[in-house]
Structures are given as C-alpha cells and as structure tokens.
Coordinates of C-alpha atoms in Angstrom, one line a residue:
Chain H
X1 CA 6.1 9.5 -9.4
X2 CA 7.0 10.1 -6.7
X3 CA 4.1 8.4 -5.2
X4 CA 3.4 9.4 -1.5
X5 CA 1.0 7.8 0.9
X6 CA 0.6 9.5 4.7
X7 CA -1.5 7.4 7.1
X8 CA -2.9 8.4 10.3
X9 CA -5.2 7.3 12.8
X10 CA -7.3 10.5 13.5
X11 CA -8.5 13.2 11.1
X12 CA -6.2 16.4 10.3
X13 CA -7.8 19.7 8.9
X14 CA -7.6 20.9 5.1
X15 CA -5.4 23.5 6.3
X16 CA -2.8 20.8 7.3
X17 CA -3.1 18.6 4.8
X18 CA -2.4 21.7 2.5
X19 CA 0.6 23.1 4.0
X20 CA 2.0 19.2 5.1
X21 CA 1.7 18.4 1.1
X22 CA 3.3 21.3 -0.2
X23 CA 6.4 20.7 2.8
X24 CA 6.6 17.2 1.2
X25 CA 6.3 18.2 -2.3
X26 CA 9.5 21.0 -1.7
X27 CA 11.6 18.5 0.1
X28 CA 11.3 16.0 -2.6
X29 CA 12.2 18.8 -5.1
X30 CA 14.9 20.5 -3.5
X31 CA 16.4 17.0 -2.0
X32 CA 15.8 14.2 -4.6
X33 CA 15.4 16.4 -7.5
X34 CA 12.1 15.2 -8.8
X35 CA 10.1 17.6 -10.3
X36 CA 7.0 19.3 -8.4
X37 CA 4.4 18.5 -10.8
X38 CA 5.6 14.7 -10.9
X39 CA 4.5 14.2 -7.2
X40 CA 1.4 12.7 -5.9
X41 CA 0.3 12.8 -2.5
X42 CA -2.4 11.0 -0.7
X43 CA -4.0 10.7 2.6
X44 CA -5.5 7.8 4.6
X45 CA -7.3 9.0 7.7
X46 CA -8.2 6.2 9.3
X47 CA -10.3 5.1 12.7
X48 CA -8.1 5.5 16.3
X49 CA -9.8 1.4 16.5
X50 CA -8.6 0.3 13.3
X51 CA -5.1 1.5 14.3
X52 CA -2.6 -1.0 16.5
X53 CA 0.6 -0.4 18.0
X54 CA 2.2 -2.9 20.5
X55 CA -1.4 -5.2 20.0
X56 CA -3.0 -2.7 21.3
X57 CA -6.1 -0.6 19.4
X58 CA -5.3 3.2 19.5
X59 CA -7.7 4.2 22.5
X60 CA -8.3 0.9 24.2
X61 CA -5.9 1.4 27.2
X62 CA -8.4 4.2 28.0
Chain D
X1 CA 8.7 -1.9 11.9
X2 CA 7.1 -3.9 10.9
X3 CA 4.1 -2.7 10.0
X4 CA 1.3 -4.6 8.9
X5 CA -1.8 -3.9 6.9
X6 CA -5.0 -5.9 6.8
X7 CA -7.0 -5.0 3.8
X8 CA -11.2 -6.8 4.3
X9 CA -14.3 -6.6 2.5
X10 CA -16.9 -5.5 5.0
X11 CA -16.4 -4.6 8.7
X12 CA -14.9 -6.4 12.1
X13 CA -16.4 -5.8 15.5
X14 CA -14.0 -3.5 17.6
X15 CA -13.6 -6.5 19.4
X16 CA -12.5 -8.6 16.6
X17 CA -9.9 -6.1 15.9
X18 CA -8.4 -6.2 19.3
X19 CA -7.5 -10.1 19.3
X20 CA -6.4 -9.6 15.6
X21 CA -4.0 -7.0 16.1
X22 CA -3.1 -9.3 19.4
X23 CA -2.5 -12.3 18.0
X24 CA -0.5 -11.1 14.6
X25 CA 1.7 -9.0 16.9
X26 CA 2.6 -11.8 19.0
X27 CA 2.9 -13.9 16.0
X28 CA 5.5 -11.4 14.7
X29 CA 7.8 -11.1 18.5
X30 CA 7.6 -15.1 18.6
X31 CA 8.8 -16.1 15.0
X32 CA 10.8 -13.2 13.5
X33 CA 11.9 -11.4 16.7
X34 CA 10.4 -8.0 16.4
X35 CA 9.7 -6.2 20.0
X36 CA 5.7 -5.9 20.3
X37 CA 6.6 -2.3 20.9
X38 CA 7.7 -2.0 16.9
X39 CA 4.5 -3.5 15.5
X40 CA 2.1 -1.2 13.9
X41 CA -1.6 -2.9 12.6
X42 CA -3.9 -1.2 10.0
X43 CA -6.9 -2.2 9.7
X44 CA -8.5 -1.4 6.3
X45 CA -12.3 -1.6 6.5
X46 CA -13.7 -1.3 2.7
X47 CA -17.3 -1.7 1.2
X48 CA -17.8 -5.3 0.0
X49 CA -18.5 -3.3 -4.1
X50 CA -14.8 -2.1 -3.6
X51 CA -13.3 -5.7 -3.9
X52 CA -13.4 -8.1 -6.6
X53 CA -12.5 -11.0 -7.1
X54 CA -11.9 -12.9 -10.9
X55 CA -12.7 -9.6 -12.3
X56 CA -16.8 -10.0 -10.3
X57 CA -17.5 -7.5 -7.5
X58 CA -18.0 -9.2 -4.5
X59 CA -21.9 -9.6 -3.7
X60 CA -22.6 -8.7 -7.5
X61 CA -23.3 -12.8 -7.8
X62 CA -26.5 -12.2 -6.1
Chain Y
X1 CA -9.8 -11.1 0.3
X2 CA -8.5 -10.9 3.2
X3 CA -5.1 -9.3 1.9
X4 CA -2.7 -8.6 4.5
X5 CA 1.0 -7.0 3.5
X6 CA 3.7 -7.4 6.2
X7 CA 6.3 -5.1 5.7
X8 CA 9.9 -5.2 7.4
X9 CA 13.4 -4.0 7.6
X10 CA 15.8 -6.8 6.9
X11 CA 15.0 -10.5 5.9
X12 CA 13.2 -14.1 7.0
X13 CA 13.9 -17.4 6.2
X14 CA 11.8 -19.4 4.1
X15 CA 10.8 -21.0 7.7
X16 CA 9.7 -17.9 9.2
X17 CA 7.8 -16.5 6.5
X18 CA 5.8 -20.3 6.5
X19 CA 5.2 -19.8 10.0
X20 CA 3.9 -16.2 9.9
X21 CA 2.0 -17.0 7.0
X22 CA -0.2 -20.3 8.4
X23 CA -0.8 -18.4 12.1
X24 CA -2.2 -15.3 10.4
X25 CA -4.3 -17.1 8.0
X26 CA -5.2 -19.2 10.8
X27 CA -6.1 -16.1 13.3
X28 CA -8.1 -14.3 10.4
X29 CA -10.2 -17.4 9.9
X30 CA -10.5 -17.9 13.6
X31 CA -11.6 -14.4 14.6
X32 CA -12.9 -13.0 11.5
X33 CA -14.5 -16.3 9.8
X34 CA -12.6 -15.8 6.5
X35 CA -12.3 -19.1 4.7
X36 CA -8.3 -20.6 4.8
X37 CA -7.9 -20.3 0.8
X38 CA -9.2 -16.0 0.2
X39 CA -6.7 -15.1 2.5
X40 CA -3.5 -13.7 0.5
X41 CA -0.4 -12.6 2.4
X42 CA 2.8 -10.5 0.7
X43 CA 6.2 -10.4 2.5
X44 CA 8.1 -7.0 1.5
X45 CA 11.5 -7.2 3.1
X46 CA 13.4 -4.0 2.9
X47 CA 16.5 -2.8 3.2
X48 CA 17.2 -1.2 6.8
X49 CA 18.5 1.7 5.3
X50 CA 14.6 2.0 3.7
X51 CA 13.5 2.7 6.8
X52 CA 12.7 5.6 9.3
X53 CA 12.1 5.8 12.8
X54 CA 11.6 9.4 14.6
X55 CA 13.1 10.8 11.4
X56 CA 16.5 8.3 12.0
X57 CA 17.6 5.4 9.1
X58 CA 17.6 2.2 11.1
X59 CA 21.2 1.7 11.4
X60 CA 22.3 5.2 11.6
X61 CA 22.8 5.5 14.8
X62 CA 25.4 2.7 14.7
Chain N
X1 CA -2.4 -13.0 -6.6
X2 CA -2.4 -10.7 -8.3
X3 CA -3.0 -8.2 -6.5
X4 CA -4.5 -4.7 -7.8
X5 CA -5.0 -1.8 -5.7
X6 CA -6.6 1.7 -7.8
X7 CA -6.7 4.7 -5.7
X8 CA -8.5 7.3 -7.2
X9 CA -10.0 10.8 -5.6
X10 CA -13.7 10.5 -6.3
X11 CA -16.2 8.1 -6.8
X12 CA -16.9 5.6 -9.6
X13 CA -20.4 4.1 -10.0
X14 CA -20.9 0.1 -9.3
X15 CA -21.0 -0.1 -13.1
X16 CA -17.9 1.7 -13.9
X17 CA -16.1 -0.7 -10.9
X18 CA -17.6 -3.7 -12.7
X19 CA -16.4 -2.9 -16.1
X20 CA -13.0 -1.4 -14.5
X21 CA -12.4 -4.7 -12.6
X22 CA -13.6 -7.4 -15.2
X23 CA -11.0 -5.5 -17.6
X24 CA -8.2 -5.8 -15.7
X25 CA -8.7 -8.9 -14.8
X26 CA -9.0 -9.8 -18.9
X27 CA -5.8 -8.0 -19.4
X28 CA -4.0 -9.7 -16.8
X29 CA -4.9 -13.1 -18.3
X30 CA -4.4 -12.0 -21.9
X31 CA -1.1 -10.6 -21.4
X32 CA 0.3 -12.2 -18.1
X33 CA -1.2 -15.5 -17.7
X34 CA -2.6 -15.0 -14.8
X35 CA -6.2 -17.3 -14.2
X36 CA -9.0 -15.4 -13.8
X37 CA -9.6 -16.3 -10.1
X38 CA -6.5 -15.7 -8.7
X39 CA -6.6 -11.9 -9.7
X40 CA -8.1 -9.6 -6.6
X41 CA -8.7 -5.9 -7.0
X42 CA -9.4 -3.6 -4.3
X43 CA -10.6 0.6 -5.2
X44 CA -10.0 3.1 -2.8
X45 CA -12.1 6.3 -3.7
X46 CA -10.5 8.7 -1.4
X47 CA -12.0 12.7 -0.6
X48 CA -10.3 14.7 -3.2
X49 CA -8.9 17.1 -0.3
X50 CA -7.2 13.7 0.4
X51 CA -5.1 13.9 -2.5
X52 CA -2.4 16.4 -3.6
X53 CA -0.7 17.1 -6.8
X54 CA 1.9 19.1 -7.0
X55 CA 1.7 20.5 -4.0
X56 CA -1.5 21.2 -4.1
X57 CA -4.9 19.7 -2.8
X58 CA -7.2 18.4 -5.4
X59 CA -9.7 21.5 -5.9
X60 CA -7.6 23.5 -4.1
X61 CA -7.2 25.8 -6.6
X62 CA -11.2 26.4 -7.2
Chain O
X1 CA -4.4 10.2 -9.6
X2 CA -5.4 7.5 -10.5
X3 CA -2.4 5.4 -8.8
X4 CA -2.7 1.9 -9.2
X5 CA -0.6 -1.1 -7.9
X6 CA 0.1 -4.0 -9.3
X7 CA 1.6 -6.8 -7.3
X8 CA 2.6 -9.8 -8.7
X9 CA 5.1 -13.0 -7.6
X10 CA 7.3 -13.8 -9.8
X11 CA 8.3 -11.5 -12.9
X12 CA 7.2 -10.2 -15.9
X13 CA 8.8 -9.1 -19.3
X14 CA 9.1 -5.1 -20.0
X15 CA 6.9 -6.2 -22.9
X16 CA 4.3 -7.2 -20.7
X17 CA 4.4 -4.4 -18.2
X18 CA 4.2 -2.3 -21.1
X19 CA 1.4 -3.6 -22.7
X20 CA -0.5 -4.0 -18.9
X21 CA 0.0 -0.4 -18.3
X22 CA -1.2 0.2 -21.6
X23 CA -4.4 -1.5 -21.3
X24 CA -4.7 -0.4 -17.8
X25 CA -4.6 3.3 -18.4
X26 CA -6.9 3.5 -21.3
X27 CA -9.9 1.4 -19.4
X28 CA -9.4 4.0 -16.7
X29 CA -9.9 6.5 -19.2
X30 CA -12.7 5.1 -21.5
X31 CA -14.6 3.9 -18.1
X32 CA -13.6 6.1 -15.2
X33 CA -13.0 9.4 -17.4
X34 CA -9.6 10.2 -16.1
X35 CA -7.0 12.0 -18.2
X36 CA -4.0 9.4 -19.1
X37 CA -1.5 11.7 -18.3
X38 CA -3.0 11.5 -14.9
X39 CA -2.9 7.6 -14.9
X40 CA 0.5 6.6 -12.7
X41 CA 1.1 2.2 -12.7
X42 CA 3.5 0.9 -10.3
X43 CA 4.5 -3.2 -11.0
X44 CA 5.5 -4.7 -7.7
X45 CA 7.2 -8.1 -8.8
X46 CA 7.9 -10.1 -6.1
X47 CA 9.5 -13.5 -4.8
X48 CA 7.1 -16.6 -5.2
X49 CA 8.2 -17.2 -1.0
X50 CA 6.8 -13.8 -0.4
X51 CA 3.3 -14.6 -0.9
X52 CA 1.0 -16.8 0.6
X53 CA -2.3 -18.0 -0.5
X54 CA -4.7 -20.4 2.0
X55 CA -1.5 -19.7 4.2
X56 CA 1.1 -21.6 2.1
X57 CA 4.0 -19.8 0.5
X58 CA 3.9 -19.9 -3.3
X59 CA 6.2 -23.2 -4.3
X60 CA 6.0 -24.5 -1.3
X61 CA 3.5 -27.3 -2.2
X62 CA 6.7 -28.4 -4.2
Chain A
X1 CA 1.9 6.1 13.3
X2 CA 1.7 8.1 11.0
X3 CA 2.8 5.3 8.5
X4 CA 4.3 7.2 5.5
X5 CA 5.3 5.2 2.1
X6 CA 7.7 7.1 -0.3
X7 CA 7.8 5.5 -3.4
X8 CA 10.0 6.4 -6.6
X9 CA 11.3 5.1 -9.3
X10 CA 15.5 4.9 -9.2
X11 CA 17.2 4.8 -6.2
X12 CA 18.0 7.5 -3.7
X13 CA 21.6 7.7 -1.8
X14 CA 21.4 7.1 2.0
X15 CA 22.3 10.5 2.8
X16 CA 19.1 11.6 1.0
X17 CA 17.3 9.4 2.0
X18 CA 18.4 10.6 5.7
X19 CA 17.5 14.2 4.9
X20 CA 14.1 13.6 3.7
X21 CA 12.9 11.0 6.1
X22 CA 14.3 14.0 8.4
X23 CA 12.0 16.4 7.4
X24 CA 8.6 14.6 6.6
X25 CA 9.1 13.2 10.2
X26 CA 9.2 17.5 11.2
X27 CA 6.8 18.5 8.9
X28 CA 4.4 16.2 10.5
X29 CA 5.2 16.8 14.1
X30 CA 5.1 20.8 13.6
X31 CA 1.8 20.8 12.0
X32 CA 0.6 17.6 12.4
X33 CA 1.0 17.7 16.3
X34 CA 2.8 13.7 15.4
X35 CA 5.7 13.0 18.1
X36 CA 8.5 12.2 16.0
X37 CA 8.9 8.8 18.4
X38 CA 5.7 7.7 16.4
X39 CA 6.7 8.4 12.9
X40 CA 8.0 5.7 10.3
X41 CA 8.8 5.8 6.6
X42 CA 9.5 3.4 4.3
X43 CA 11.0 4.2 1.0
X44 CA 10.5 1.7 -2.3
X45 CA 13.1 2.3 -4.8
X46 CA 11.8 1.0 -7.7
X47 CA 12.6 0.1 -11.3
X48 CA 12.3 2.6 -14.2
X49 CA 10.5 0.2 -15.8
X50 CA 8.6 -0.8 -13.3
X51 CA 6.3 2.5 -13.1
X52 CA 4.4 4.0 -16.2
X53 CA 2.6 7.1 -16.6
X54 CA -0.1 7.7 -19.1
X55 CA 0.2 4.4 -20.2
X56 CA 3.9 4.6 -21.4
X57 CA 6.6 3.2 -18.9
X58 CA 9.8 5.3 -17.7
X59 CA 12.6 5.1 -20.2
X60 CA 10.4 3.6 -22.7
X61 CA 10.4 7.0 -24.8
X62 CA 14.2 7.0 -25.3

C-alpha cells in the first residue's frame, strides 16, 4: 500500500496517466511518508453512459 | 458524495442505465437526504467469465 | 451479482440503510431483471473528514 | 457475501479464472466459514498502461 | 498488482486474515504466475447492517 | 467525477489528508483537463493487519 484507484468517465492519454501517477506517487511520498516503491496506482476509464451524476448519464442532456 | 457503484455480469441497454441511475439517486435525496446534485453512479459492465459465484464462473454450468 | 457499494460521508440509521437497501434491490430487479436474492449491497459510511470535494475535506470550510 | 474483487494488469485464461476463483472460494470456507454460495468474486483485467507502480506505468520502462 | 479485496460482514481473527492472505497469494502465484511480493490483500470487515443480500440487511431477519 | 479512492494502511492526520486531497484534485485538473468542482476522494484508513503483501500481513514480521 498505498493502494490508489482513479476513475473517469472518458479516456486520458499514456502521456497523462504517466505524469498524473508519478504527481500522485511524489505527494504520497513527500506528504504521508510512504515509500515510492510501496504505491500502486490504477486506472478505470470508463464509458461517458455508464457514468451518472445528479441521475443523469454523462452525455444525455445532449 | 455519495457515490455509488454498480458492479453486473453482462451489459444494460443505455436506456436501462438512465432509469437506474434515476431511480437510486432519487432513492438516495428521499431516504438519507443527499442533494441529487452529490450523487455520482458507476456503472461497471464486466464479461459474465469475470464473475463467479460459489467458486463456478458464471455460464461455466453450461 | 449484481453488487452495488454505496459509499458516504457520515452515518444512516438501521432504518435508512433497510430502506435503501429493499428500493435498489427492487429497481435492479425491475429494470435490469436480476433475481431479488443475487443482489448484494455494502454500506461504507465514512468519516466526513475522509472525504474530498474540489480538493476541500467536507467540513473544512466550517 | 463475501465479496472478492482481484485487479490484476493483464489477462488470465478462463482456466486460470476457474482454478483462481474455485480456490478462493475453498479457502474462504476452510478458514472463515463462509458457505460456498454466499462467496462472489469479480476479476478486473485492466491494460497494463492502466496500472502504475512506483511511479511508473507498467511496461513503461521497456 | 495483483490487488485484491476482500469484503466481509462481520470480523475475522488476525489468524484468519493471515492464513487467507496466505492462501490467497500463493494460488495467485501457482495459477496466475505473479510474483508474491507483487500480491497486495486488503480485508474490508464490515458491520452485519452494512450489507444487504435479496435486499435485507444482514440480522435483520432476527 | 473523477472518483479517486486512496487507501492505506494507518491513519493519516487531517491536515494531511487536506494537503493531499489538495493536490491529486490539481494534478488532475492541470493535466487531466478535470474541473476541480467535479473531483472527489475518499480516503480508507485501514488496519495494519488488515492489508498483507506477499502473503504476510503488516506488523506480522515484528
């Protein structure tokens, strides 16, 4: 641990999932002390339809 | 908050989704007070071999 | 399946979890024709301090 | 419940699911008491650029 | 990775979640291949009212 | 969304939990293009003996 889990609707690049898990990985170092090696970050990109806020489907209103 | 996550074997019509994600967040504003506005609804879509149940994979009976 | 996980800040009563609990398991059979007795549905009620909004603990602003 | 989730970056065969989740399942009744049927295990097999260690994306360093 | 979750109601002995996450790890490693320094096991145990099966809380049938 | 999910093993003080849900909730808005308005984070601080790695649980070495 730590174990991180990120969730979006939509898709991001491999450039930003690189440079967003290495920002994460330093801020749990430098702020909660855990050790670089110990964290484990993964990402669920996930369908704008299969994505709710206030009942409504990411998208619909369109 | 809150945020909800619905976890099925197989796949729901986009349709299916919509009233879902309606009627949970309604659920939620009615009964435990939470402003539609908070509610976030993941919808987790997953193939029916990634899900067993007493230890069988589901559709592995057939 | 289904398995659905409601997360929130803060706490229900006995009474409201009940209620959640029989209309979501009642919608998911409705809409999506799961049988009453595969659905499974876990409460996690967290501390408000556990919780980000627009990078703000709920409470904080108090 | 229980309730078993295994995220993993990669694949794993229907086979290797099978013998993963019919395990588990053993174990939990063996050594927890849970019954067979109660026990539900999901996989996610997620892209390995999904998942960081480290830091760093899974293959990254290739 | 692998990162798996383990939600239970109710509790279990340290001797228990020792010998689970025993078990656990090595099937991943004799079926799935992965390393079991790679293996991370989280135990969720929860409050019997948190979960609901067929839409009634644990206990409540009481 | 994003729906982020920090979990550790021990407990983090609210002022660092403040700092880091601070900067995930930037990090994702500078390169994920996120508005911070959408952002939440939920932290589980949980038991040493609660998590394992490599089969063995936290503390259990000492």
């Amino acid at each position: 641990m730590p174990y991180v889990n990120i969730r979006i609707a939509g898709s991001l690049s491999r450039e930003q999932k690189k440079q967003i898990a290495q920002e994460i990985t330093d801020t749990l170092e430098r702020i909660a002390h855990k050790p670089k090696s110990y964290t484990y970050i993964a990402f669920d990109e996930m369908p704008h339809e299969n994505w709710a806020i206030a009942g409504t489907l990411l998208g619909e209103e369109d």
